Amino acid sequence: MAMRPLPLLALALLLPSPAFANGQSTHVWISLEARTLLPAGPVADLLQRPDLTTPLVNGTMFPDWGYASGDRDHGEASHWEPFQQEYLRWIQSTFDAPYTDDDAAQHVAFLFGMASHGMADEHFDSLFMERSRCYDDGWQLDDVASLDTASDVLFMNQVGGIPAPEPWLPVDALSSVYALAMPNQPLDVDGMEWGNRLLHVAVATVNELSTNEERIETFTALYPWSTERFLDPATPGSPLTEAEAVKRYWLALWDRLQGTADFASPVAMMTPAPGSYGHAVTAAKPEGRVHLAFAHGVRAATLSEVTIATAEGEDVPVDVDHFYGDLSHAVLARPLVDWEPETDYVLTVGAGVTDIDGLTPATPWTATFSTKAPPPEPEADAPVDEDGDEPGGCGSQMGGPGAGATPLLVVFGALAPLVRRRRR
Ligand SMILES: [Zn+2]
C-alpha cells in the first residue's frame, strides 16, 4: 500500500478509536521494552527470538482491530483473559509442549502480544489515566483529542518512534478461537483482516504526527502533566511501569501455558511497591489508592479477600473492586477515609481469592506500605512532600472509576463474564 502522509493522516483521524487506553505504537513499544526486561529463561529465549518479533508485535496490536473496523464486540473480547485463555488452550490442544517449535512459537508470541495489550490497557487506565484526569486540562475539552491518540503521538515523539511493523495475522487460528469463545456471534473474517490493516495505518500515521511540531505543541498543551511523565519510572502506570507489569504477567502466563501454574503469588505488581514509604494520606485522590495488578484474571466475587489493616492489626475501611470488571487484573483498594500519617499498613490477599480457572493461593499473600517518610539517606536533599499530593484537585473522582463516563456491559457469548469498559 502506498503510504503518503496526508491521506494517511486523514484516514487515521476518521478511525473510530477507544477513548482511553494506550495507542497502538505505545502498545508495541511496551511489548518490545518488556521483552528486554525478561530474566534469562524460557520466556526470554522464546520472545527474544528475532523471527518472533513480527507475531509478537502484531499480537500486541491485534485487540484494537474491532475499534478500527467497527466490530467492537469481537475486538473488545480479545482484550480479556476469557478469550486469551481460550487461545492458550487452543495452542495446547493443537501443538506439543513446550510450544517453542515453528508454528506453535508464532502463536505463543502472538498470544503474549495480546496479553501485553490487555494488561497494559488495564494498568495505564487504572493508574496513569486516573491521574491524568485530575491533572491534565485535556479531559475538560470535548473531542479535541483523547488521551489515547495524544499520548501515542507525544510518547512516540519522546522515544523516537518504533520500527514499522510488518503485518501478520493467524487468521485461521483466530477464527477457531473466536468460534470457541463467542459461539453465538459469528466473526466477520474480512472485517478482522481489514481492521488489522487499519491498525498498521494508525502506527504509520502516529509516526508521521510524532515529528509534527504543531501537533506536539497542541497535545502538550492539552496534556502537560502526562507529557512530563511518560518516561518517568516513578509515575504509576507510565509506559515503563506498564512494561514491568507486562513482563511479570508474561512470566505467570508462561507457567499457565506449560500447565505448571499455581496462584501462590497472586499479585504481579502492587502500587505502591511493597515495603515502600511516603504513601499519600489522601482518600480523595488517586495517589491515596492501593493498586494491585493480579497475575491471573480474578473473580470479582472473591475480592473481599483483599483487606488492609494497620501494622497493629486494626482493620482499615477500604472499597476493593476491579477497575474494569470480573476476571480482569487491575484492582483498586480505595480508602474510605484518609490514611493515618506516620502509620505502617499491611495489605493481605487472603487464600480464598480465586482466578479464572479456580486456582487459589495456598496461603495468604501480604505486603506492607507506610505513610511515614522514607528513612533519610545521607546524600538525599530533596524536600519530602508532606502527603505526596499532586497540585490541583479532583476530589469528585471518588465516584468510581467510571465517574464522568458511561459504563457499557459487554457479554462474551457463552463465557459470559461481564466486563465494564468505559467509552464516550
Ligand atoms: Zn486496546
PDB file of N, CA and C and ligand atoms in Angstrom, residues 18 21-22 24 27 63-64 67 79 117 121 421, ligand 1:
ATOM      1  N   PRO A  18     -10.843   3.641  20.723  1.00  0.00           N
ATOM      2  CA  PRO A  18     -11.257   3.659  22.118  1.00  0.00           C
ATOM      3  C   PRO A  18     -10.881   5.012  22.699  1.00  0.00           C
ATOM      4  N   ALA A  21      -7.031   4.319  27.128  1.00  0.00           N
ATOM      5  CA  ALA A  21      -6.039   3.263  26.949  1.00  0.00           C
ATOM      6  C   ALA A  21      -4.895   3.744  26.071  1.00  0.00           C
ATOM      7  N   ASN A  22      -3.901   2.871  25.923  1.00  0.00           N
ATOM      8  CA  ASN A  22      -2.738   3.217  25.122  1.00  0.00           C
ATOM      9  C   ASN A  22      -3.070   3.159  23.645  1.00  0.00           C
ATOM     10  N   GLN A  24      -1.738   2.389  19.625  1.00  0.00           N
ATOM     11  CA  GLN A  24      -1.054   1.234  19.028  1.00  0.00           C
ATOM     12  C   GLN A  24       0.463   1.273  19.179  1.00  0.00           C
ATOM     13  N   HIS A  27       1.593   0.598  22.636  1.00  0.00           N
ATOM     14  CA  HIS A  27       1.482  -0.833  22.952  1.00  0.00           C
ATOM     15  C   HIS A  27       2.685  -1.607  22.423  1.00  0.00           C
ATOM     16  N   PRO A  63      -5.798  -6.549  19.549  1.00  0.00           N
ATOM     17  CA  PRO A  63      -7.091  -6.351  20.211  1.00  0.00           C
ATOM     18  C   PRO A  63      -7.876  -5.107  19.768  1.00  0.00           C
ATOM     19  N   ASP A  64      -7.205  -4.108  19.239  1.00  0.00           N
ATOM     20  CA  ASP A  64      -7.936  -2.899  18.836  1.00  0.00           C
ATOM     21  C   ASP A  64      -8.508  -2.976  17.419  1.00  0.00           C
ATOM     22  N   TYR A  67     -12.086  -1.832  17.018  1.00  0.00           N
ATOM     23  CA  TYR A  67     -12.360  -0.391  17.068  1.00  0.00           C
ATOM     24  C   TYR A  67     -12.163   0.220  15.682  1.00  0.00           C
ATOM     25  N   HIS A  79      -9.297  -8.414  24.245  1.00  0.00           N
ATOM     26  CA  HIS A  79      -8.515  -7.726  25.277  1.00  0.00           C
ATOM     27  C   HIS A  79      -8.404  -8.542  26.568  1.00  0.00           C
ATOM     28  N   HIS A 117      -1.130  -6.327  25.513  1.00  0.00           N
ATOM     29  CA  HIS A 117      -2.082  -5.247  25.219  1.00  0.00           C
ATOM     30  C   HIS A 117      -3.123  -5.132  26.337  1.00  0.00           C
ATOM     31  N   ASP A 121      -3.374  -1.919  28.877  1.00  0.00           N
ATOM     32  CA  ASP A 121      -4.561  -1.051  28.926  1.00  0.00           C
ATOM     33  C   ASP A 121      -5.085  -0.935  30.357  1.00  0.00           C
ATOM     34  N   ARG A 421     -16.299  -1.633  30.287  1.00  0.00           N
ATOM     35  CA  ARG A 421     -15.330  -0.782  29.611  1.00  0.00           C
ATOM     36  C   ARG A 421     -15.953   0.591  29.483  1.00  0.00           C
TER      37      ARG A 421
HETATM   38 ZN    ZN B   1      -6.965  -1.750  23.419  1.00  0.00          ZN
END
